[in-house]
Amino acid sequence: MPDQQTIVLTGASDGIGAAAARQLTGRGHRVVVVGRSPEKTAAVAEEIGAPFHVADFADLAQVRALAEELTAYPRIDVLANNAGGIFTRQTTVDGFEKTFQVNHLAPFLLTHLLMDRLVEAGAKVIQTSSVGHRAFGKIDLDDLDNGRDWNANKAYGDAKLANVLFTKELHRRYADQGLAAAAFHPGGIATNFANDTSSVMRFAYHTPIRHLMTSVDTGGKRLVWLVEGTPGQTWTLGEYYERNRPGKVNPQVKDEALARGLWERSEEMLGL
């Protein structure tokens, strides 16, 4: 049995987040369940005997409140930024495009606000990305909200590409302070993904083809593999994984200036 870790797991009220929460608890870890739905989040937490917090990432004030609540834990060994999704075109209360905010800006903010605690613990920061980052992503730092030409797939691809670029830059800035960062694709998981969008992906997730997809338990195991792995041995710091192996990436992932630019632009957008 691996050493017990305290794991803050966002997006844990459903899908692979809930599956990973169950698996990690069963393996002796302390999971802190974070979700958007009060009812679903409480239900998962009660099932596994874990503490929980509720925050909607479409509202950055709730992300800031969540970070404050999480400071109550003596130690955070893993921050698993798993919350995300693909949405219809919406502007949040903070003035940002919803898919970009929920998938990138909110976890960027949460990680920033917890950074001192994460560095203190030599923590792992894990981003749930997607193969969509290379299929649909093409980031323009001057149009991160895709205001010029929005479509659901592009917005999602850009947000998941931002997850990988964030991982790269997080590694560059903090690896020498003991932080270990990684991003991964959980698989084409049979969940409620893309339910509320115009994306063609909704047809795959809500038709009989769904039965050919990866189970939530398998997706959860891929997150557990990173959580329990030893950075530098089990997996390489700052890299993107698919099926527990290094994955093919969007060419923009190799653009170090873009990764730095995205970090700096994100800080500007968030007033950090």
PDB file of C-alpha atoms in Angstrom:
ATOM      1  CA  MET A   1       0.000   0.000   0.000  1.00  0.00           C
ATOM      2  CA  PRO A   2       1.453   3.382  -0.969  1.00  0.00           C
ATOM      3  CA  ASP A   3       2.056   6.100   1.609  1.00  0.00           C
ATOM      4  CA  GLN A   4      -1.078   8.055   2.468  1.00  0.00           C
ATOM      5  CA  GLN A   5      -1.451  11.358   0.627  1.00  0.00           C
ATOM      6  CA  THR A   6      -3.919  14.199   1.033  1.00  0.00           C
ATOM      7  CA  ILE A   7      -5.416  14.813  -2.402  1.00  0.00           C
ATOM      8  CA  VAL A   8      -7.567  17.791  -3.351  1.00  0.00           C
ATOM      9  CA  LEU A   9      -9.630  16.523  -6.275  1.00  0.00           C
ATOM     10  CA  THR A  10     -11.801  18.957  -8.224  1.00  0.00           C
ATOM     11  CA  GLY A  11     -14.618  17.811 -10.467  1.00  0.00           C
ATOM     12  CA  ALA A  12     -15.056  14.915  -8.058  1.00  0.00           C
ATOM     13  CA  SER A  13     -18.846  14.849  -7.872  1.00  0.00           C
ATOM     14  CA  ASP A  14     -19.257  12.804 -11.058  1.00  0.00           C
ATOM     15  CA  GLY A  15     -17.440  10.963 -13.843  1.00  0.00           C
ATOM     16  CA  ILE A  16     -13.760  10.128 -13.564  1.00  0.00           C
ATOM     17  CA  GLY A  17     -13.364  12.473 -10.610  1.00  0.00           C
ATOM     18  CA  ALA A  18     -15.836  10.507  -8.520  1.00  0.00           C
ATOM     19  CA  ALA A  19     -14.326   7.223  -9.734  1.00  0.00           C
ATOM     20  CA  ALA A  20     -10.814   8.356  -8.812  1.00  0.00           C
ATOM     21  CA  ALA A  21     -12.042   9.589  -5.414  1.00  0.00           C
ATOM     22  CA  ARG A  22     -13.455   6.136  -4.651  1.00  0.00           C
ATOM     23  CA  GLN A  23     -10.312   4.363  -5.837  1.00  0.00           C
ATOM     24  CA  LEU A  24      -7.925   6.626  -3.959  1.00  0.00           C
ATOM     25  CA  THR A  25      -9.912   6.356  -0.737  1.00  0.00           C
ATOM     26  CA  GLY A  26      -9.964   2.579  -1.116  1.00  0.00           C
ATOM     27  CA  ARG A  27      -6.178   2.647  -1.385  1.00  0.00           C
ATOM     28  CA  GLY A  28      -5.814   4.485   1.904  1.00  0.00           C
ATOM     29  CA  HIS A  29      -5.471   8.096   0.795  1.00  0.00           C
ATOM     30  CA  ARG A  30      -7.293  11.093   2.195  1.00  0.00           C
ATOM     31  CA  VAL A  31      -9.361  12.661  -0.573  1.00  0.00           C
ATOM     32  CA  VAL A  32     -10.825  16.149  -0.331  1.00  0.00           C
ATOM     33  CA  VAL A  33     -13.827  16.129  -2.655  1.00  0.00           C
ATOM     34  CA  VAL A  34     -14.543  19.328  -4.610  1.00  0.00           C
ATOM     35  CA  GLY A  35     -17.530  19.684  -6.923  1.00  0.00           C
ATOM     36  CA  ARG A  36     -20.011  22.125  -8.394  1.00  0.00           C
ATOM     37  CA  SER A  37     -23.263  20.410  -7.384  1.00  0.00           C
ATOM     38  CA  PRO A  38     -23.914  20.554  -3.622  1.00  0.00           C
ATOM     39  CA  GLU A  39     -26.060  17.407  -3.751  1.00  0.00           C
ATOM     40  CA  LYS A  40     -23.736  15.262  -5.883  1.00  0.00           C
ATOM     41  CA  THR A  41     -20.608  16.441  -4.098  1.00  0.00           C
ATOM     42  CA  ALA A  42     -22.062  15.695  -0.679  1.00  0.00           C
ATOM     43  CA  ALA A  43     -23.257  12.273  -1.853  1.00  0.00           C
ATOM     44  CA  VAL A  44     -19.804  11.216  -3.104  1.00  0.00           C
ATOM     45  CA  ALA A  45     -18.152  12.543   0.048  1.00  0.00           C
ATOM     46  CA  GLU A  46     -20.592  10.696   2.289  1.00  0.00           C
ATOM     47  CA  GLU A  47     -20.103   7.474   0.337  1.00  0.00           C
ATOM     48  CA  ILE A  48     -16.326   7.472   0.819  1.00  0.00           C
ATOM     49  CA  GLY A  49     -16.222   9.220   4.207  1.00  0.00           C
ATOM     50  CA  ALA A  50     -14.386  12.278   2.929  1.00  0.00           C
ATOM     51  CA  PRO A  51     -14.594  16.029   3.558  1.00  0.00           C
ATOM     52  CA  PHE A  52     -16.005  18.096   0.718  1.00  0.00           C
ATOM     53  CA  HIS A  53     -16.213  21.648  -0.612  1.00  0.00           C
ATOM     54  CA  VAL A  54     -18.548  23.159  -3.185  1.00  0.00           C
ATOM     55  CA  ALA A  55     -17.380  25.640  -5.830  1.00  0.00           C
ATOM     56  CA  ASP A  56     -18.629  26.568  -9.276  1.00  0.00           C
ATOM     57  CA  PHE A  57     -15.598  27.359 -11.438  1.00  0.00           C
ATOM     58  CA  ALA A  58     -17.739  29.638 -13.612  1.00  0.00           C
ATOM     59  CA  ASP A  59     -17.556  32.072 -10.668  1.00  0.00           C
ATOM     60  CA  LEU A  60     -14.016  33.009  -9.657  1.00  0.00           C
ATOM     61  CA  ALA A  61     -15.179  34.386  -6.324  1.00  0.00           C
ATOM     62  CA  GLN A  62     -16.117  30.812  -5.432  1.00  0.00           C
ATOM     63  CA  VAL A  63     -12.661  29.614  -6.491  1.00  0.00           C
ATOM     64  CA  ARG A  64     -11.052  32.179  -4.205  1.00  0.00           C
ATOM     65  CA  ALA A  65     -13.325  31.111  -1.341  1.00  0.00           C
ATOM     66  CA  LEU A  66     -12.436  27.476  -2.016  1.00  0.00           C
ATOM     67  CA  ALA A  67      -8.720  28.236  -1.820  1.00  0.00           C
ATOM     68  CA  GLU A  68      -9.269  29.918   1.531  1.00  0.00           C
ATOM     69  CA  GLU A  69     -11.190  26.896   2.820  1.00  0.00           C
ATOM     70  CA  LEU A  70      -8.468  24.509   1.666  1.00  0.00           C
ATOM     71  CA  THR A  71      -5.860  26.277   3.775  1.00  0.00           C
ATOM     72  CA  ALA A  72      -7.464  24.518   6.742  1.00  0.00           C
ATOM     73  CA  TYR A  73      -5.769  21.251   5.731  1.00  0.00           C
ATOM     74  CA  PRO A  74      -2.349  20.777   7.332  1.00  0.00           C
ATOM     75  CA  ARG A  75      -0.872  19.458   4.092  1.00  0.00           C
ATOM     76  CA  ILE A  76      -1.821  19.107   0.420  1.00  0.00           C
ATOM     77  CA  ASP A  77       0.218  16.416  -1.322  1.00  0.00           C
ATOM     78  CA  VAL A  78      -1.700  16.459  -4.607  1.00  0.00           C
ATOM     79  CA  LEU A  79      -3.833  19.043  -6.362  1.00  0.00           C
ATOM     80  CA  ALA A  80      -5.754  17.275  -9.127  1.00  0.00           C
ATOM     81  CA  ASN A  81      -7.269  19.953 -11.355  1.00  0.00           C
ATOM     82  CA  ASN A  82      -9.889  17.686 -12.885  1.00  0.00           C
ATOM     83  CA  ALA A  83     -12.938  19.977 -13.137  1.00  0.00           C
ATOM     84  CA  GLY A  84     -13.795  20.984 -16.667  1.00  0.00           C
ATOM     85  CA  GLY A  85     -16.090  20.469 -19.621  1.00  0.00           C
ATOM     86  CA  ILE A  86     -17.346  21.854 -22.889  1.00  0.00           C
ATOM     87  CA  PHE A  87     -20.179  24.376 -22.879  1.00  0.00           C
ATOM     88  CA  THR A  88     -22.387  26.469 -25.085  1.00  0.00           C
ATOM     89  CA  ARG A  89     -21.129  29.978 -25.769  1.00  0.00           C
ATOM     90  CA  GLN A  90     -21.542  31.883 -22.519  1.00  0.00           C
ATOM     91  CA  THR A  91     -19.856  34.750 -20.710  1.00  0.00           C
ATOM     92  CA  THR A  92     -19.303  34.164 -17.000  1.00  0.00           C
ATOM     93  CA  VAL A  93     -20.012  36.630 -14.211  1.00  0.00           C
ATOM     94  CA  ASP A  94     -16.283  37.412 -14.404  1.00  0.00           C
ATOM     95  CA  GLY A  95     -16.544  38.425 -18.056  1.00  0.00           C
ATOM     96  CA  PHE A  96     -14.710  35.469 -19.612  1.00  0.00           C
ATOM     97  CA  GLU A  97     -15.770  32.777 -22.064  1.00  0.00           C
ATOM     98  CA  LYS A  98     -17.072  29.921 -19.920  1.00  0.00           C
ATOM     99  CA  THR A  99     -15.178  26.970 -21.429  1.00  0.00           C
ATOM    100  CA  PHE A 100     -11.864  28.814 -21.113  1.00  0.00           C
ATOM    101  CA  GLN A 101     -12.574  29.967 -17.565  1.00  0.00           C
ATOM    102  CA  VAL A 102     -13.786  26.648 -16.158  1.00  0.00           C
ATOM    103  CA  ASN A 103     -11.039  24.572 -17.773  1.00  0.00           C
ATOM    104  CA  HIS A 104      -8.074  26.929 -17.486  1.00  0.00           C
ATOM    105  CA  LEU A 105      -8.487  30.216 -15.634  1.00  0.00           C
ATOM    106  CA  ALA A 106     -10.174  28.708 -12.564  1.00  0.00           C
ATOM    107  CA  PRO A 107      -7.604  25.927 -11.982  1.00  0.00           C
ATOM    108  CA  PHE A 108      -4.802  28.386 -12.775  1.00  0.00           C
ATOM    109  CA  LEU A 109      -6.178  30.672 -10.061  1.00  0.00           C
ATOM    110  CA  LEU A 110      -6.669  27.847  -7.564  1.00  0.00           C
ATOM    111  CA  THR A 111      -3.130  26.585  -8.117  1.00  0.00           C
ATOM    112  CA  HIS A 112      -1.738  30.110  -7.735  1.00  0.00           C
ATOM    113  CA  LEU A 113      -3.626  30.710  -4.481  1.00  0.00           C
ATOM    114  CA  LEU A 114      -2.422  27.386  -3.025  1.00  0.00           C
ATOM    115  CA  MET A 115       1.138  27.671  -4.336  1.00  0.00           C
ATOM    116  CA  ASP A 116       2.846  28.242  -1.004  1.00  0.00           C
ATOM    117  CA  ARG A 117       1.176  25.152   0.464  1.00  0.00           C
ATOM    118  CA  LEU A 118       1.954  23.079  -2.623  1.00  0.00           C
ATOM    119  CA  VAL A 119       5.633  24.049  -2.661  1.00  0.00           C
ATOM    120  CA  GLU A 120       5.878  23.413   1.076  1.00  0.00           C
ATOM    121  CA  ALA A 121       4.660  19.842   0.558  1.00  0.00           C
ATOM    122  CA  GLY A 122       6.614  19.170  -2.641  1.00  0.00           C
ATOM    123  CA  ALA A 123       3.226  18.435  -4.156  1.00  0.00           C
ATOM    124  CA  LYS A 124       2.064  16.982  -7.448  1.00  0.00           C
ATOM    125  CA  VAL A 125      -0.195  19.182  -9.602  1.00  0.00           C
ATOM    126  CA  ILE A 126      -2.125  17.142 -12.146  1.00  0.00           C
ATOM    127  CA  GLN A 127      -4.176  18.606 -14.983  1.00  0.00           C
ATOM    128  CA  THR A 128      -6.939  16.622 -16.676  1.00  0.00           C
ATOM    129  CA  SER A 129      -6.476  17.570 -20.312  1.00  0.00           C
ATOM    130  CA  SER A 130      -7.680  15.788 -23.472  1.00  0.00           C
ATOM    131  CA  VAL A 131      -6.641  14.601 -26.917  1.00  0.00           C
ATOM    132  CA  GLY A 132      -8.909  17.482 -27.945  1.00  0.00           C
ATOM    133  CA  HIS A 133      -5.944  19.769 -27.230  1.00  0.00           C
ATOM    134  CA  ARG A 134      -4.216  18.547 -30.397  1.00  0.00           C
ATOM    135  CA  ALA A 135      -7.354  17.880 -32.457  1.00  0.00           C
ATOM    136  CA  PHE A 136      -8.963  21.304 -32.026  1.00  0.00           C
ATOM    137  CA  GLY A 137      -6.570  23.602 -30.166  1.00  0.00           C
ATOM    138  CA  LYS A 138      -4.801  26.597 -31.686  1.00  0.00           C
ATOM    139  CA  ILE A 139      -4.241  29.333 -29.136  1.00  0.00           C
ATOM    140  CA  ASP A 140      -4.029  33.001 -30.016  1.00  0.00           C
ATOM    141  CA  LEU A 141      -2.916  35.018 -26.994  1.00  0.00           C
ATOM    142  CA  ASP A 142      -4.754  38.036 -28.372  1.00  0.00           C
ATOM    143  CA  ASP A 143      -8.049  36.141 -28.620  1.00  0.00           C
ATOM    144  CA  LEU A 144      -8.172  33.670 -25.754  1.00  0.00           C
ATOM    145  CA  ASP A 145     -11.966  33.953 -25.561  1.00  0.00           C
ATOM    146  CA  ASN A 146     -12.231  33.115 -29.276  1.00  0.00           C
ATOM    147  CA  GLY A 147     -14.298  36.232 -29.773  1.00  0.00           C
ATOM    148  CA  ARG A 148     -13.433  36.437 -33.463  1.00  0.00           C
ATOM    149  CA  ASP A 149     -14.477  32.923 -34.447  1.00  0.00           C
ATOM    150  CA  TRP A 150     -16.017  30.893 -31.629  1.00  0.00           C
ATOM    151  CA  ASN A 151     -17.151  27.304 -31.923  1.00  0.00           C
ATOM    152  CA  ALA A 152     -17.536  24.705 -29.198  1.00  0.00           C
ATOM    153  CA  ASN A 153     -14.764  22.391 -30.384  1.00  0.00           C
ATOM    154  CA  LYS A 154     -12.224  25.206 -30.808  1.00  0.00           C
ATOM    155  CA  ALA A 155     -13.057  26.653 -27.386  1.00  0.00           C
ATOM    156  CA  TYR A 156     -12.642  23.231 -25.777  1.00  0.00           C
ATOM    157  CA  GLY A 157      -9.458  22.405 -27.700  1.00  0.00           C
ATOM    158  CA  ASP A 158      -7.889  25.717 -26.727  1.00  0.00           C
ATOM    159  CA  ALA A 159      -8.805  25.212 -23.063  1.00  0.00           C
ATOM    160  CA  LYS A 160      -7.315  21.714 -22.988  1.00  0.00           C
ATOM    161  CA  LEU A 161      -4.233  22.975 -24.829  1.00  0.00           C
ATOM    162  CA  ALA A 162      -3.965  25.652 -22.139  1.00  0.00           C
ATOM    163  CA  ASN A 163      -3.917  22.841 -19.544  1.00  0.00           C
ATOM    164  CA  VAL A 164      -0.852  21.296 -21.174  1.00  0.00           C
ATOM    165  CA  LEU A 165       0.902  24.649 -21.650  1.00  0.00           C
ATOM    166  CA  PHE A 166       0.163  25.483 -18.011  1.00  0.00           C
ATOM    167  CA  THR A 167       1.737  22.176 -16.989  1.00  0.00           C
ATOM    168  CA  LYS A 168       4.849  22.956 -19.030  1.00  0.00           C
ATOM    169  CA  GLU A 169       5.238  26.431 -17.560  1.00  0.00           C
ATOM    170  CA  LEU A 170       4.419  25.257 -14.029  1.00  0.00           C
ATOM    171  CA  HIS A 171       7.245  22.763 -14.392  1.00  0.00           C
ATOM    172  CA  ARG A 172       9.651  25.417 -15.719  1.00  0.00           C
ATOM    173  CA  ARG A 173       8.896  27.816 -12.884  1.00  0.00           C
ATOM    174  CA  TYR A 174       8.554  25.481  -9.904  1.00  0.00           C
ATOM    175  CA  ALA A 175      10.263  22.143 -10.502  1.00  0.00           C
ATOM    176  CA  ASP A 176      13.417  23.392  -8.792  1.00  0.00           C
ATOM    177  CA  GLN A 177      11.272  24.112  -5.721  1.00  0.00           C
ATOM    178  CA  GLY A 178      10.049  20.515  -5.575  1.00  0.00           C
ATOM    179  CA  LEU A 179       6.738  20.808  -7.418  1.00  0.00           C
ATOM    180  CA  ALA A 180       5.883  17.989  -9.853  1.00  0.00           C
ATOM    181  CA  ALA A 181       3.447  18.748 -12.679  1.00  0.00           C
ATOM    182  CA  ALA A 182       1.812  16.490 -15.258  1.00  0.00           C
ATOM    183  CA  ALA A 183      -1.181  16.529 -17.601  1.00  0.00           C
ATOM    184  CA  PHE A 184      -3.115  13.585 -18.996  1.00  0.00           C
ATOM    185  CA  HIS A 185      -5.959  12.447 -21.215  1.00  0.00           C
ATOM    186  CA  PRO A 186      -8.321  10.153 -19.289  1.00  0.00           C
ATOM    187  CA  GLY A 187      -9.740   8.530 -22.446  1.00  0.00           C
ATOM    188  CA  GLY A 188     -13.010   8.847 -24.295  1.00  0.00           C
ATOM    189  CA  ILE A 189     -15.030   8.338 -21.148  1.00  0.00           C
ATOM    190  CA  ALA A 190     -18.711   7.372 -21.068  1.00  0.00           C
ATOM    191  CA  THR A 191     -19.994  10.352 -19.059  1.00  0.00           C
ATOM    192  CA  ASN A 192     -22.430  13.260 -19.572  1.00  0.00           C
ATOM    193  CA  PHE A 193     -19.688  15.140 -21.420  1.00  0.00           C
ATOM    194  CA  ALA A 194     -20.800  17.636 -24.120  1.00  0.00           C
ATOM    195  CA  ASN A 195     -24.435  17.294 -23.126  1.00  0.00           C
ATOM    196  CA  ASP A 196     -25.139  21.031 -23.266  1.00  0.00           C
ATOM    197  CA  THR A 197     -23.289  22.075 -26.409  1.00  0.00           C
ATOM    198  CA  SER A 198     -23.494  22.337 -30.167  1.00  0.00           C
ATOM    199  CA  SER A 199     -20.335  20.243 -30.496  1.00  0.00           C
ATOM    200  CA  VAL A 200     -20.446  17.157 -32.682  1.00  0.00           C
ATOM    201  CA  MET A 201     -18.831  15.371 -29.724  1.00  0.00           C
ATOM    202  CA  ARG A 202     -22.210  15.217 -28.031  1.00  0.00           C
ATOM    203  CA  PHE A 203     -23.355  12.633 -30.575  1.00  0.00           C
ATOM    204  CA  ALA A 204     -20.576  10.264 -29.572  1.00  0.00           C
ATOM    205  CA  TYR A 205     -21.294  10.693 -25.891  1.00  0.00           C
ATOM    206  CA  HIS A 206     -25.069  10.383 -26.174  1.00  0.00           C
ATOM    207  CA  THR A 207     -25.630   7.650 -28.768  1.00  0.00           C
ATOM    208  CA  PRO A 208     -25.028   3.858 -28.784  1.00  0.00           C
ATOM    209  CA  ILE A 209     -21.356   4.534 -29.692  1.00  0.00           C
ATOM    210  CA  ARG A 210     -21.028   5.496 -26.030  1.00  0.00           C
ATOM    211  CA  HIS A 211     -20.836   1.794 -25.169  1.00  0.00           C
ATOM    212  CA  LEU A 212     -17.514   1.530 -27.021  1.00  0.00           C
ATOM    213  CA  MET A 213     -15.953   4.182 -24.810  1.00  0.00           C
ATOM    214  CA  THR A 214     -13.668   3.854 -21.831  1.00  0.00           C
ATOM    215  CA  SER A 215     -15.344   3.325 -18.470  1.00  0.00           C
ATOM    216  CA  VAL A 216     -15.163   5.997 -15.777  1.00  0.00           C
ATOM    217  CA  ASP A 217     -13.267   3.512 -13.607  1.00  0.00           C
ATOM    218  CA  THR A 218     -10.542   3.158 -16.227  1.00  0.00           C
ATOM    219  CA  GLY A 219     -10.335   6.935 -16.577  1.00  0.00           C
ATOM    220  CA  GLY A 220     -10.101   7.227 -12.816  1.00  0.00           C
ATOM    221  CA  LYS A 221      -7.281   4.690 -12.722  1.00  0.00           C
ATOM    222  CA  ARG A 222      -5.235   6.864 -15.079  1.00  0.00           C
ATOM    223  CA  LEU A 223      -5.490   9.721 -12.621  1.00  0.00           C
ATOM    224  CA  VAL A 224      -4.660   7.381  -9.737  1.00  0.00           C
ATOM    225  CA  TRP A 225      -1.546   6.206 -11.630  1.00  0.00           C
ATOM    226  CA  LEU A 226      -0.203   9.759 -11.692  1.00  0.00           C
ATOM    227  CA  VAL A 227      -1.205  10.447  -8.083  1.00  0.00           C
ATOM    228  CA  GLU A 228       0.530   7.347  -6.758  1.00  0.00           C
ATOM    229  CA  GLY A 229       3.467   7.422  -9.130  1.00  0.00           C
ATOM    230  CA  THR A 230       6.903   8.746  -8.257  1.00  0.00           C
ATOM    231  CA  PRO A 231       7.738  11.804 -10.374  1.00  0.00           C
ATOM    232  CA  GLY A 232      11.007  11.312 -12.204  1.00  0.00           C
ATOM    233  CA  GLN A 233      10.628   7.535 -11.978  1.00  0.00           C
ATOM    234  CA  THR A 234       7.064   6.484 -12.783  1.00  0.00           C
ATOM    235  CA  TRP A 235       6.452   9.520 -14.974  1.00  0.00           C
ATOM    236  CA  THR A 236       8.400  12.470 -16.332  1.00  0.00           C
ATOM    237  CA  LEU A 237       7.803  15.874 -14.807  1.00  0.00           C
ATOM    238  CA  GLY A 238       6.087  18.463 -16.984  1.00  0.00           C
ATOM    239  CA  GLU A 239       4.814  15.945 -19.553  1.00  0.00           C
ATOM    240  CA  TYR A 240       1.456  14.970 -21.057  1.00  0.00           C
ATOM    241  CA  TYR A 241       0.243  11.357 -20.793  1.00  0.00           C
ATOM    242  CA  GLU A 242      -2.216   9.090 -22.568  1.00  0.00           C
ATOM    243  CA  ARG A 243      -2.877   5.550 -21.304  1.00  0.00           C
ATOM    244  CA  ASN A 244      -0.055   5.972 -18.794  1.00  0.00           C
ATOM    245  CA  ARG A 245       2.466   6.697 -21.557  1.00  0.00           C
ATOM    246  CA  PRO A 246       3.815   9.960 -22.985  1.00  0.00           C
ATOM    247  CA  GLY A 247       1.256  11.218 -25.495  1.00  0.00           C
ATOM    248  CA  LYS A 248       1.518  13.008 -28.797  1.00  0.00           C
ATOM    249  CA  VAL A 249       1.067  16.747 -28.316  1.00  0.00           C
ATOM    250  CA  ASN A 250      -0.141  19.734 -30.289  1.00  0.00           C
ATOM    251  CA  PRO A 251       2.877  21.467 -31.919  1.00  0.00           C
ATOM    252  CA  GLN A 252       2.093  24.607 -29.883  1.00  0.00           C
ATOM    253  CA  VAL A 253       2.985  22.706 -26.693  1.00  0.00           C
ATOM    254  CA  LYS A 254       6.641  22.952 -27.742  1.00  0.00           C
ATOM    255  CA  ASP A 255       6.465  26.751 -27.968  1.00  0.00           C
ATOM    256  CA  GLU A 256       8.080  27.914 -24.726  1.00  0.00           C
ATOM    257  CA  ALA A 257       7.324  31.559 -25.465  1.00  0.00           C
ATOM    258  CA  LEU A 258       3.647  30.699 -25.873  1.00  0.00           C
ATOM    259  CA  ALA A 259       3.590  28.872 -22.523  1.00  0.00           C
ATOM    260  CA  ARG A 260       5.184  31.871 -20.811  1.00  0.00           C
ATOM    261  CA  GLY A 261       2.838  34.241 -22.627  1.00  0.00           C
ATOM    262  CA  LEU A 262      -0.234  32.265 -21.603  1.00  0.00           C
ATOM    263  CA  TRP A 263       0.895  32.287 -17.968  1.00  0.00           C
ATOM    264  CA  GLU A 264       1.473  36.034 -18.023  1.00  0.00           C
ATOM    265  CA  ARG A 265      -1.775  36.767 -19.853  1.00  0.00           C
ATOM    266  CA  SER A 266      -3.678  34.562 -17.391  1.00  0.00           C
ATOM    267  CA  GLU A 267      -2.198  36.511 -14.498  1.00  0.00           C
ATOM    268  CA  GLU A 268      -3.304  39.761 -16.159  1.00  0.00           C
ATOM    269  CA  MET A 269      -6.835  38.471 -16.741  1.00  0.00           C
ATOM    270  CA  LEU A 270      -7.100  37.375 -13.115  1.00  0.00           C
ATOM    271  CA  GLY A 271      -5.497  40.494 -11.657  1.00  0.00           C
ATOM    272  CA  LEU A 272      -2.700  38.543  -9.990  1.00  0.00           C
TER     273      LEU A 272
END
